[in-house]
XYZ file of C-alpha atoms in Angstrom:
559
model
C 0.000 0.000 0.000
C 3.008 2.096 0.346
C 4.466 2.143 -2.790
C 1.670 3.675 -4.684
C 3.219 7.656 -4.068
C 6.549 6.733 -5.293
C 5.427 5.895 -8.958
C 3.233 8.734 -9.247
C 5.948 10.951 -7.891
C 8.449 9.445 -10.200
C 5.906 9.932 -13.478
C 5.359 13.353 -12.424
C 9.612 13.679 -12.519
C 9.874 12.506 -15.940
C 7.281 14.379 -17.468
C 9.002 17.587 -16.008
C 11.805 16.223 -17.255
C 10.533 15.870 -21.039
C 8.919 18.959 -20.680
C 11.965 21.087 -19.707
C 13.985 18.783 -22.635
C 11.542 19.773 -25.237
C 11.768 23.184 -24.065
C 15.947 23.355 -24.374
C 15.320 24.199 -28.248
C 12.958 26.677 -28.414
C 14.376 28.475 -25.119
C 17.736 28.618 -27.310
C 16.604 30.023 -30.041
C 14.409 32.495 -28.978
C 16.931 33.727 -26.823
C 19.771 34.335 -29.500
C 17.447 34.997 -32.068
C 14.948 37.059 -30.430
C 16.132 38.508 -27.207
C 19.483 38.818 -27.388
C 18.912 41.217 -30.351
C 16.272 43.295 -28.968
C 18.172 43.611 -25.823
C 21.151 44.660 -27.527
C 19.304 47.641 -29.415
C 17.643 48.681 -25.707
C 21.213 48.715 -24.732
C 22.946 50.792 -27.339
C 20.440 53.114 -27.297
C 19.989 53.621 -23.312
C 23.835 53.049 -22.340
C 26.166 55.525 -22.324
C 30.029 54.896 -21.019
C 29.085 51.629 -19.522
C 25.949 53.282 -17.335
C 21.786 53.175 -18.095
C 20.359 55.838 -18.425
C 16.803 55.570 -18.061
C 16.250 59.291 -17.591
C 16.249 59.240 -21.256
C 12.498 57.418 -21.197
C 11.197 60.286 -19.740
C 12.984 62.915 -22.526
C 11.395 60.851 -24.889
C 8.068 60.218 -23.966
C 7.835 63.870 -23.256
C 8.873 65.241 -26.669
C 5.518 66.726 -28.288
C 6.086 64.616 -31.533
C 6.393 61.255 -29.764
C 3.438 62.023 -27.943
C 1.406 62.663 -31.054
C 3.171 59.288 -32.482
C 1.690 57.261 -28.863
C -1.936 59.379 -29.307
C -2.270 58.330 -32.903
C -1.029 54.586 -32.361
C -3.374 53.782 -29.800
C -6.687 55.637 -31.581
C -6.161 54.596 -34.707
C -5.918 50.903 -33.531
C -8.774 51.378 -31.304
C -10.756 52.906 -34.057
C -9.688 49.894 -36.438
C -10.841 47.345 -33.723
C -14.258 48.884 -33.595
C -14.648 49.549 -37.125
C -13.608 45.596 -38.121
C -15.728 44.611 -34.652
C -18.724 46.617 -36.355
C -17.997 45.137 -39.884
C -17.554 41.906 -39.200
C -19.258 40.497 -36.520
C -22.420 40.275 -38.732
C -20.338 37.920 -41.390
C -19.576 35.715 -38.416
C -23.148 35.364 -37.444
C -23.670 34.729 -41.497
C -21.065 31.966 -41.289
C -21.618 30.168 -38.041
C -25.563 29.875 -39.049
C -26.350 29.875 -42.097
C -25.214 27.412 -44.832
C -25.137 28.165 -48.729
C -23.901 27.247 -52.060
C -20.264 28.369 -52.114
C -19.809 29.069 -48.509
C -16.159 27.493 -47.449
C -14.370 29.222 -50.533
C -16.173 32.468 -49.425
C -14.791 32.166 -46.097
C -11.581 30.869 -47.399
C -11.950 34.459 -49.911
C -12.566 36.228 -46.958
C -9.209 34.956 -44.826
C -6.969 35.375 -47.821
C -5.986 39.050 -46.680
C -5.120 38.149 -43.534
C -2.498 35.805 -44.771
C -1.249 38.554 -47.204
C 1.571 40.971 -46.285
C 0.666 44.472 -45.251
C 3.093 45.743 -48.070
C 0.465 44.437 -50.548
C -2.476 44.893 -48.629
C -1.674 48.589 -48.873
C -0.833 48.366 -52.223
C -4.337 47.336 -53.529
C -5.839 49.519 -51.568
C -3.225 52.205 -52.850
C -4.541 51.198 -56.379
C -8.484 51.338 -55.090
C -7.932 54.485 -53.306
C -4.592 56.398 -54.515
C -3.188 58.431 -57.532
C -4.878 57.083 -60.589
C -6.810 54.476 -58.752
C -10.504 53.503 -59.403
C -12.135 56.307 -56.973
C -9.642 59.595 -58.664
C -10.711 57.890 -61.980
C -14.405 57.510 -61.197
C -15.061 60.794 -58.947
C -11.708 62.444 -58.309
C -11.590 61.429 -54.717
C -8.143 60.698 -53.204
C -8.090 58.768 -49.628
C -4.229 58.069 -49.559
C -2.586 59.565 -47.489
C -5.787 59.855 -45.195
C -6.303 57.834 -41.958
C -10.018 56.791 -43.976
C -7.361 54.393 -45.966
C -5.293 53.362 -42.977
C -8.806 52.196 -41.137
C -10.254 50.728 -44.081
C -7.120 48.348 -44.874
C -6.763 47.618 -40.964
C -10.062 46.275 -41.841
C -9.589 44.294 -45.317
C -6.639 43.299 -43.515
C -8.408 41.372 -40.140
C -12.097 40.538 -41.102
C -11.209 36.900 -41.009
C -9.779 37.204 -37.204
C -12.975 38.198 -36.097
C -15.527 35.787 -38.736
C -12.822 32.892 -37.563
C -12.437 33.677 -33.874
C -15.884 34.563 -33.183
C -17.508 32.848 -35.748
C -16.114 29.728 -34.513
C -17.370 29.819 -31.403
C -21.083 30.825 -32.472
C -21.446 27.935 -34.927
C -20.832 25.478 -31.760
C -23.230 27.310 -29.426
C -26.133 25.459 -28.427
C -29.315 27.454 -30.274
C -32.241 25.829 -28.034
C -30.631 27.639 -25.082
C -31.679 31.189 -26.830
C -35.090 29.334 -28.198
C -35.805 28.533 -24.605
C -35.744 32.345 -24.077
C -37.954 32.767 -26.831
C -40.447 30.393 -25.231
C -40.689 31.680 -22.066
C -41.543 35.547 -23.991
C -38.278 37.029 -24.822
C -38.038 39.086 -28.257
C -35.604 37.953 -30.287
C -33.058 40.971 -29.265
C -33.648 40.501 -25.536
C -32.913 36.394 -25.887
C -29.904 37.680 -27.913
C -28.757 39.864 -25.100
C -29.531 37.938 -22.250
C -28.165 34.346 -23.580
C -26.076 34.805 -26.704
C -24.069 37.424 -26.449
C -22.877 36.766 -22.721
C -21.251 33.503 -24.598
C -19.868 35.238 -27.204
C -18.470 37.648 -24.726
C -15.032 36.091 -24.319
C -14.847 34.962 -28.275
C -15.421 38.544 -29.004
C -13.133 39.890 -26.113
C -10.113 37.603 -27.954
C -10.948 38.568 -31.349
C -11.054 42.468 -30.395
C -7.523 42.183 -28.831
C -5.977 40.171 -31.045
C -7.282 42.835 -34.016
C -5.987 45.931 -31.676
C -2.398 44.019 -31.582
C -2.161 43.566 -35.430
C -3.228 47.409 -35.773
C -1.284 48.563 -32.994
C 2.024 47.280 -34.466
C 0.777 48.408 -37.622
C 3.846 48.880 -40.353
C 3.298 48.381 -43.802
C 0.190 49.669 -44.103
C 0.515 53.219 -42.611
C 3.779 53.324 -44.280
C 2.533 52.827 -48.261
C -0.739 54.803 -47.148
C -0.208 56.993 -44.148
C 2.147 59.342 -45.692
C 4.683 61.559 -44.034
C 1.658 63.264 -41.656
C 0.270 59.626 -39.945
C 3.392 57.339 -37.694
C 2.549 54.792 -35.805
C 5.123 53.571 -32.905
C 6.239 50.934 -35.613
C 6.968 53.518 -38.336
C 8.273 55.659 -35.658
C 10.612 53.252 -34.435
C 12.016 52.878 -38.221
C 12.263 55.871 -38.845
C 13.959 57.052 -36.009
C 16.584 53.493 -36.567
C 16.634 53.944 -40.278
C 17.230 57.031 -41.394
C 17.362 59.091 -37.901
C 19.987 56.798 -36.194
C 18.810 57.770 -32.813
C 18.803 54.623 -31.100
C 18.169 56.121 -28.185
C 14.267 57.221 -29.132
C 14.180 54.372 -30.753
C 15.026 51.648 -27.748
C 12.784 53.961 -25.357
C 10.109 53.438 -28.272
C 10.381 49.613 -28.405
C 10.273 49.125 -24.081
C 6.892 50.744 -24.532
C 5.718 48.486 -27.262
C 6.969 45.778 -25.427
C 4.642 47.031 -22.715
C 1.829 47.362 -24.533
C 1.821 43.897 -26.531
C 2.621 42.287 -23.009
C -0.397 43.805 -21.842
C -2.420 42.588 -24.138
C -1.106 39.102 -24.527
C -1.903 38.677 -20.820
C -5.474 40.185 -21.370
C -5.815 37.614 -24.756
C -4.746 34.868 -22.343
C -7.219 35.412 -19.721
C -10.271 35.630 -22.630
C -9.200 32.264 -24.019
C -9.087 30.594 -20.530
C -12.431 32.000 -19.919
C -13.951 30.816 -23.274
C -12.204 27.490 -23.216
C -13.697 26.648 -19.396
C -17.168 28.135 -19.613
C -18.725 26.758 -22.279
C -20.837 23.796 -23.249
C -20.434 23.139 -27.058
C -21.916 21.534 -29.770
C -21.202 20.007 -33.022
C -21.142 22.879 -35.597
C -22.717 20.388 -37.852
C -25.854 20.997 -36.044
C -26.435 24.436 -35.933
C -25.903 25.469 -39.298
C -29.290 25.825 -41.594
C -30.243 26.868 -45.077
C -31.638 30.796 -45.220
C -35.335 31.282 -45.053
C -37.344 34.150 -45.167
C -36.274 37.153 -46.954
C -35.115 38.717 -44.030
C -32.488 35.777 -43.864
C -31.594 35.695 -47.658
C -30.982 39.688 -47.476
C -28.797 39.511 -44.484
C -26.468 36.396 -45.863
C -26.991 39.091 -49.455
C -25.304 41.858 -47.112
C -22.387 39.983 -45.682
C -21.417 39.236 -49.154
C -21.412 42.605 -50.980
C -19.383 43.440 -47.663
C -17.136 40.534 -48.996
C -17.374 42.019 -52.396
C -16.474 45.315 -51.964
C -14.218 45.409 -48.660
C -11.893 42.316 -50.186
C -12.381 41.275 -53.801
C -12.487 44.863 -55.093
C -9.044 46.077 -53.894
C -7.667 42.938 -55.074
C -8.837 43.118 -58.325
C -8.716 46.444 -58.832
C -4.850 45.609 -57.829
C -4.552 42.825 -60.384
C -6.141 45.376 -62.951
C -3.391 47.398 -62.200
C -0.895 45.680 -62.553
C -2.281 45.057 -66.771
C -2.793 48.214 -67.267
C 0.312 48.952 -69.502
C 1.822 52.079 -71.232
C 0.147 50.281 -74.424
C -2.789 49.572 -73.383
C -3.875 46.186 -70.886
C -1.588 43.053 -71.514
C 1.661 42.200 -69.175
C 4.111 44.698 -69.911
C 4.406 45.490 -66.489
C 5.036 41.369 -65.736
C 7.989 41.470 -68.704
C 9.603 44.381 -67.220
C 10.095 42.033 -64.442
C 12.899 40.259 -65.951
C 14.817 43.221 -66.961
C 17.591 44.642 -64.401
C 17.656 48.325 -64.716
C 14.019 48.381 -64.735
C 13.993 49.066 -61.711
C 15.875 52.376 -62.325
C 19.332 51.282 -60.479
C 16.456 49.874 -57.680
C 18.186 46.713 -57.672
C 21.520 44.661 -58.484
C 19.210 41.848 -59.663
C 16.391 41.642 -62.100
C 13.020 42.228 -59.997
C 11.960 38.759 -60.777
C 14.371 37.118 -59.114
C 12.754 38.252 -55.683
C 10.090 35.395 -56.400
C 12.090 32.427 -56.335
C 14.167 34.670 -53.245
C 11.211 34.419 -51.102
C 10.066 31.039 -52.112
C 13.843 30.153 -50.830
C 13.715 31.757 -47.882
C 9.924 31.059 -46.586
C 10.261 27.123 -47.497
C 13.519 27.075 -45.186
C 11.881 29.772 -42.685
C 9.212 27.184 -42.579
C 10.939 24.243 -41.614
C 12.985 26.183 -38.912
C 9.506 27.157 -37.398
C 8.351 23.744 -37.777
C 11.259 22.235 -35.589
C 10.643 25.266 -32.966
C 7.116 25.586 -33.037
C 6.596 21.292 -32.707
C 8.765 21.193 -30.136
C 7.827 24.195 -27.729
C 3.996 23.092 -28.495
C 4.638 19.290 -27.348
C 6.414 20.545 -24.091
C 3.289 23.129 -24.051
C 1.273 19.493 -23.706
C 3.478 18.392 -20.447
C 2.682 19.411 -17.469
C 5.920 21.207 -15.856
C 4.237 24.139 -13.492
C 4.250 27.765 -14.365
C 7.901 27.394 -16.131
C 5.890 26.349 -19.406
C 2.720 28.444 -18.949
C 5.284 31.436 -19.473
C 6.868 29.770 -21.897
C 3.736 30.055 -23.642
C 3.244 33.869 -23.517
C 6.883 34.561 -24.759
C 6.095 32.406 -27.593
C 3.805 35.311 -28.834
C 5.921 38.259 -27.936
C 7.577 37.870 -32.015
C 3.664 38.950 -33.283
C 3.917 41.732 -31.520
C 7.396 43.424 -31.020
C 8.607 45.342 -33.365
C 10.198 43.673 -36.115
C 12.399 46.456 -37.529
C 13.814 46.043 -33.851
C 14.418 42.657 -34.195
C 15.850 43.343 -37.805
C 18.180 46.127 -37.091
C 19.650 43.594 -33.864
C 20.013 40.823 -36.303
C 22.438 43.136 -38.006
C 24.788 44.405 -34.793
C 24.174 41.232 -32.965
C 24.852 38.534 -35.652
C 28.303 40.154 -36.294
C 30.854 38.324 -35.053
C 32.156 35.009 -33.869
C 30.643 32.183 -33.154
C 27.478 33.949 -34.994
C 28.924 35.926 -37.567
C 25.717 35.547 -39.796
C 25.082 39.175 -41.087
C 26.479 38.126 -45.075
C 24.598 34.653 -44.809
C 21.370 34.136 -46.447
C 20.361 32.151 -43.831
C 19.792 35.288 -41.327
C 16.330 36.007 -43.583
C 14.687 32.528 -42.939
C 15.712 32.802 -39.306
C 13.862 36.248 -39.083
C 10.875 34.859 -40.421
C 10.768 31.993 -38.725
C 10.210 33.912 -35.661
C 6.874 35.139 -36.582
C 5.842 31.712 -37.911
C 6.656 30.125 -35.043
C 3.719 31.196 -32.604
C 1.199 30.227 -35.665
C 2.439 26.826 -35.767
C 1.902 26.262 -31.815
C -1.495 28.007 -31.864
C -2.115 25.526 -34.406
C -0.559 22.691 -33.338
C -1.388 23.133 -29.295
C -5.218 22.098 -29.428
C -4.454 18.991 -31.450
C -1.671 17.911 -28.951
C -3.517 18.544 -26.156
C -6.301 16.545 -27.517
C -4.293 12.988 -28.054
C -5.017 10.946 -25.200
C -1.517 10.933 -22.544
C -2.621 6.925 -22.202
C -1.526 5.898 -26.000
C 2.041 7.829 -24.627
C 1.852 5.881 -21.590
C 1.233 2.213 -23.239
C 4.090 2.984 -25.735
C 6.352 3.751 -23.223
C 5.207 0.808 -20.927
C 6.292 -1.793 -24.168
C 9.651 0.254 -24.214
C 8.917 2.788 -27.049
C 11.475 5.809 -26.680
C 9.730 9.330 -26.224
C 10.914 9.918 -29.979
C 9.436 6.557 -31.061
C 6.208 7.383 -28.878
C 5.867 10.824 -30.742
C 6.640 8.853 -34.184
C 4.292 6.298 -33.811
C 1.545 8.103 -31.326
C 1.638 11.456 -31.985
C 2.364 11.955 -35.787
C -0.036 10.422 -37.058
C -3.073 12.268 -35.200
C -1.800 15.538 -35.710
C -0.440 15.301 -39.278
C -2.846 16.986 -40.778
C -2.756 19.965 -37.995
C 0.914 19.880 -38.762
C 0.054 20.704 -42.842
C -1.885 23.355 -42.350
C 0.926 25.114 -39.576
C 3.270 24.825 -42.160
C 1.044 26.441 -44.816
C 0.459 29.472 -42.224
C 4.118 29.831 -41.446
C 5.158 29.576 -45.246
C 1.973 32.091 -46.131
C 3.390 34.633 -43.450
C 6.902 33.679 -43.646
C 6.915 35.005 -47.874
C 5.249 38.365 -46.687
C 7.064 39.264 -43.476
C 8.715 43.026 -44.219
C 9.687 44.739 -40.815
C 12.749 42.276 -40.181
C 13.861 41.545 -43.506
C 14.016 44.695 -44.974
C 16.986 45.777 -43.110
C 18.604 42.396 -42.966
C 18.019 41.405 -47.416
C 20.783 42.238 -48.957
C 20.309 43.927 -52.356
C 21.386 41.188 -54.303
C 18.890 39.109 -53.058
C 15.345 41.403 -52.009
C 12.055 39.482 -51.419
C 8.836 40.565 -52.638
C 7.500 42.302 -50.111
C 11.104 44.357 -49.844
C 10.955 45.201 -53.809
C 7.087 46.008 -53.980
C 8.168 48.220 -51.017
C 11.408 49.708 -52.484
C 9.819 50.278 -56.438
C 6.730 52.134 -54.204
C 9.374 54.169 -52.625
C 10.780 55.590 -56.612
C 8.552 57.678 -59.362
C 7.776 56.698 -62.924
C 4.845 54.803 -64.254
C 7.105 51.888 -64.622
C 8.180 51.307 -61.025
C 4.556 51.596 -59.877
C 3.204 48.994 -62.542
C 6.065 46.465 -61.647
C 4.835 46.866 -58.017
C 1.425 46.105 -59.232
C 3.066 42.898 -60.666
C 4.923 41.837 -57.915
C 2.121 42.389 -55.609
C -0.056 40.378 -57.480
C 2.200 37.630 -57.879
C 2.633 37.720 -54.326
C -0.990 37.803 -53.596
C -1.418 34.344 -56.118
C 1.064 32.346 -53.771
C -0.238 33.285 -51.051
C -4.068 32.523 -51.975
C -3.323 29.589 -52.965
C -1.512 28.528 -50.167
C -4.528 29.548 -48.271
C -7.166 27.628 -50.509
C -4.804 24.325 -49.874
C -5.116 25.191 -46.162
C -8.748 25.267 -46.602
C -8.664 21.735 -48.039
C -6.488 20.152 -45.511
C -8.288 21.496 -42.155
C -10.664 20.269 -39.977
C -11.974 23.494 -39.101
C -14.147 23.111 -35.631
C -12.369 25.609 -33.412
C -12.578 28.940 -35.615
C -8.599 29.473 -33.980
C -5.893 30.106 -36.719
């Protein structure tokens, strides 16, 4: 009767054991690869003759202009959560109810922006709303360089997180829990009220922060749209690295980023605990029905001319674009491609080389954040005390800190011996990998979590290894969860810009970096080949997306 403790006790040992093993990796290479760099630019820029000098926060975040840059940050990201929360919410009602003809390659239509890059989400919408675009053509109306443009893209840009986050959640909610209202003489908006939207509470609460991260670290998009009168702390912080060189500003700039995003990751993490432990789901499978009355039919009619104008028109109007040649519509634009000093001197390669660069780089990116991501998730599924539930916070601080931080590190970190990486190739992928890293746990975590520890356990009891056990146990019930996290960290991998467009050398830009540097020039034919590039880079990653569509299992609504 005695020895019962002693086994228990010793399982308990080795699966902190495995956990912290699991862990070694991912600890390793966040913290050359992430930390060390961002701590290195908070150094040089706050250390002077060997001594901190944090009086220098206060300088900063005094100076009138930095203020205006930490007032317009935070409104226009609260102003895009409310505007995509207002937007979008009813396409997630549309989705989680209703079913019709066409309705997964809608919603796989309406998550393609969010796996685009901002560089070429704000270029369609440059082409929409811009010089030349379809609104100057049609009534002479200009938005660039307005914060109507910045909004509206924030929005094209994160529909999906809220039709996927919330939308997920809603299609599992029981219905006869709001009929029941109904019966006992609640209207329809009162049983909404008082049953519903309590549930949906925590779905929305996620979706809302998650959407005020992605805007509040906003880059790309303020930069091709904003103009010189709109900076965000993102902007602000490249600007002030890149052509400023006031480290300084621009480390006291990134400790209150890193604030912020910690703030809200901690927030995010307390909705999704709330959501995942207060609810009684169902299978989607039975809540979805066909449209009925008219009423129905002109709602589901609603959500998709919102569809129809918010996505598909600034992407087509981008792909029209990029046709629209000096003779007339054909690919001119697509030829000039292939041409070096197209580009006016813009490059030491022809522009079409940056394809098959960031095919290169996001295929290797990928497998680096497959080996991270697979093996911070699995020691994620081990239960090793609040070591590993921290572990899992940090693994989401890469979405959120700025990446021309991280970038510029990379290139006064990664300098010397034993890392002297800054004239390898590889120093791209490894910057990339670092934001795919968190979607391939996100996507991963559920799946692990949901394999029952027993299989482990009876593998290990006929002498399996652990590697064996996660060969023979583990693979094969998360495979396909393990496709679809390497389509995500490919899709985002191609399109990240913040890091790698200080760290690609010129020899070797990716498409995001040359749409952004052929923006930056005049002439007709710098602005078409953007078009192209964009385009192309919008194909790849749609079609990535569509795969992804085919592959999942989609029951969660998480990304």
């Amino acid at each position: 009767m005695q020895a019962g403790p002693a086994p228990a006790a010793g399982a308990a040992r080795r699966r902190t054991a495995v956990g912290l093993a699991l862990m070694a990796v991912p600890v390793v290479f966040f913290a050359v690869f992430f930390a060390y760099p961002v701590a290195a630019i908070v150094g040089r820029g706050l250390k002077a003759g060997g001594a901190w000098q944090f009086g220098r926060i206060g300088e900063v975040l005094s100076e009138p202009g930095i203020l205006h840059v930490l007032w317009f940050t935070t409104w226009q990201a609260c102003a895009s959560t409310g505007l995509t929360l207002l937007i979008a919410l009813p396409g997630a009602y549309v989705f989680a109810r209703f079913d019709f003809p066409g309705k997964q390659l809608l919603r796989a239509v309406a998550t393609v922006p969010f796996v685009l890059p901002t560089v070429v989400a704000g270029t369609a919408f440059l082409a929409l709303l811009g010089r030349g675009g379809l609104l100057d053509q049609l009534w002479g109306v200009r938005l660039d360089t307005t914060v109507w443009a910045i909004l509206l893209a924030h929005v094209f840009f994160n529909y999906a997180v809220v039709v996927r986050t919330v939308g997920g959640l809603w299609a599992q909610l029981d219905p006869r829990q709001e009929e029941a209202a109904r019966v006992l003489g609640a209207s329809r908006f009162a049983a909404w009220r008082r049953v519903t939207l309590p549930a949906l509470t925590p779905a929305v609460a996620a979706a809302a922060l998650m959407v005020f991260l992605f805007t509040f670290t906003s880059f790309g998009v303020v930069q091709i749209l904003g103009g010189p009168g709109f900076s965000t702390l993102e902007v602000e912080i490249y600007r002030e690295t890149a052509e400023l060189l006031d480290l300084p500003t621009a480390a006291v700039l990134t400790l209150v980023q890193f604030a912020a995003v910690g703030a809200i990751l901690a927030l995010h993490a307390w909705t999704v605990r709330r959501r995942e432990s207060a609810l009684s789901l169902v299978d989607p499978a039975l809540t979805s029905r066909r449209p009925a009355g008219a009423g129905q039919w002109t709602l589901v009619g609603g959500v998709l001319a919102v569809i129809g104008v918010l996505i598909l028109l600034p992407l087509g109007v981008l792909v029209a674009r990029s046709l629209d040649g000096p003779g007339g519509y054909g690919f001119a634009f697509y030829r000039a491609l292939q041409s070096q000093g197209a580009g006016g001197g813009t490059f030491l390669v022809p522009p079409v080389d940056a394809i098959w660069n960031s095919v290169r780089y996001a295929v290797v990116a990928t497998g680096i954040a497959l080996v991270i991501g697979g093996l911070a998730a699995a020691a994620l599924t081990r239960r090793a005390g609040r070591l590993v539930r921290g572990f899992d916070a940090l693994l989401m601080l890469p979405l959120g800190v700025s990446a021309v931080t991280v970038g510029f590190g990379f290139l006064i970190t990664l300098d010397r011996p034993p890392l002297d990486l800054r004239s390898s190739w590889i120093l791209v992928p490894l910057a990339q990998a670092l934001v795919g890293v968190p979607f391939v746990v996100r996507t991963m975590l559920p799946v692990l979590r949901a394999v029952d520890g027993r299989l482990r356990e009876a593998a290990a009891v006929l002498g399996a290894s652990p590697l064996r056990a996660w060969r023979e146990v583990d693979l094969p019930l998360v495979r396909r969860a393990l496709l679809v996290a390497a389509g995500f960290a490919f899709a985002v991998s191609l399109g990240e810009f913040g890091a790698t467009v200080f760290i690609a050398r010129p020899d070797n830009p990716t498409l995001p970096v040359a749409v952004a540097r052929l923006l930056g020039r005049a002439g007709e034919l710098n602005y078409g080949q953007a078009m192209a590039l964009s385009t192309i880079l919008m194909l790849v990653c749609a079609v990535s997306l569509l795969v992804l569509e085919r592959i999942r299992t989609d029951r969660s609504g998480e990304f």
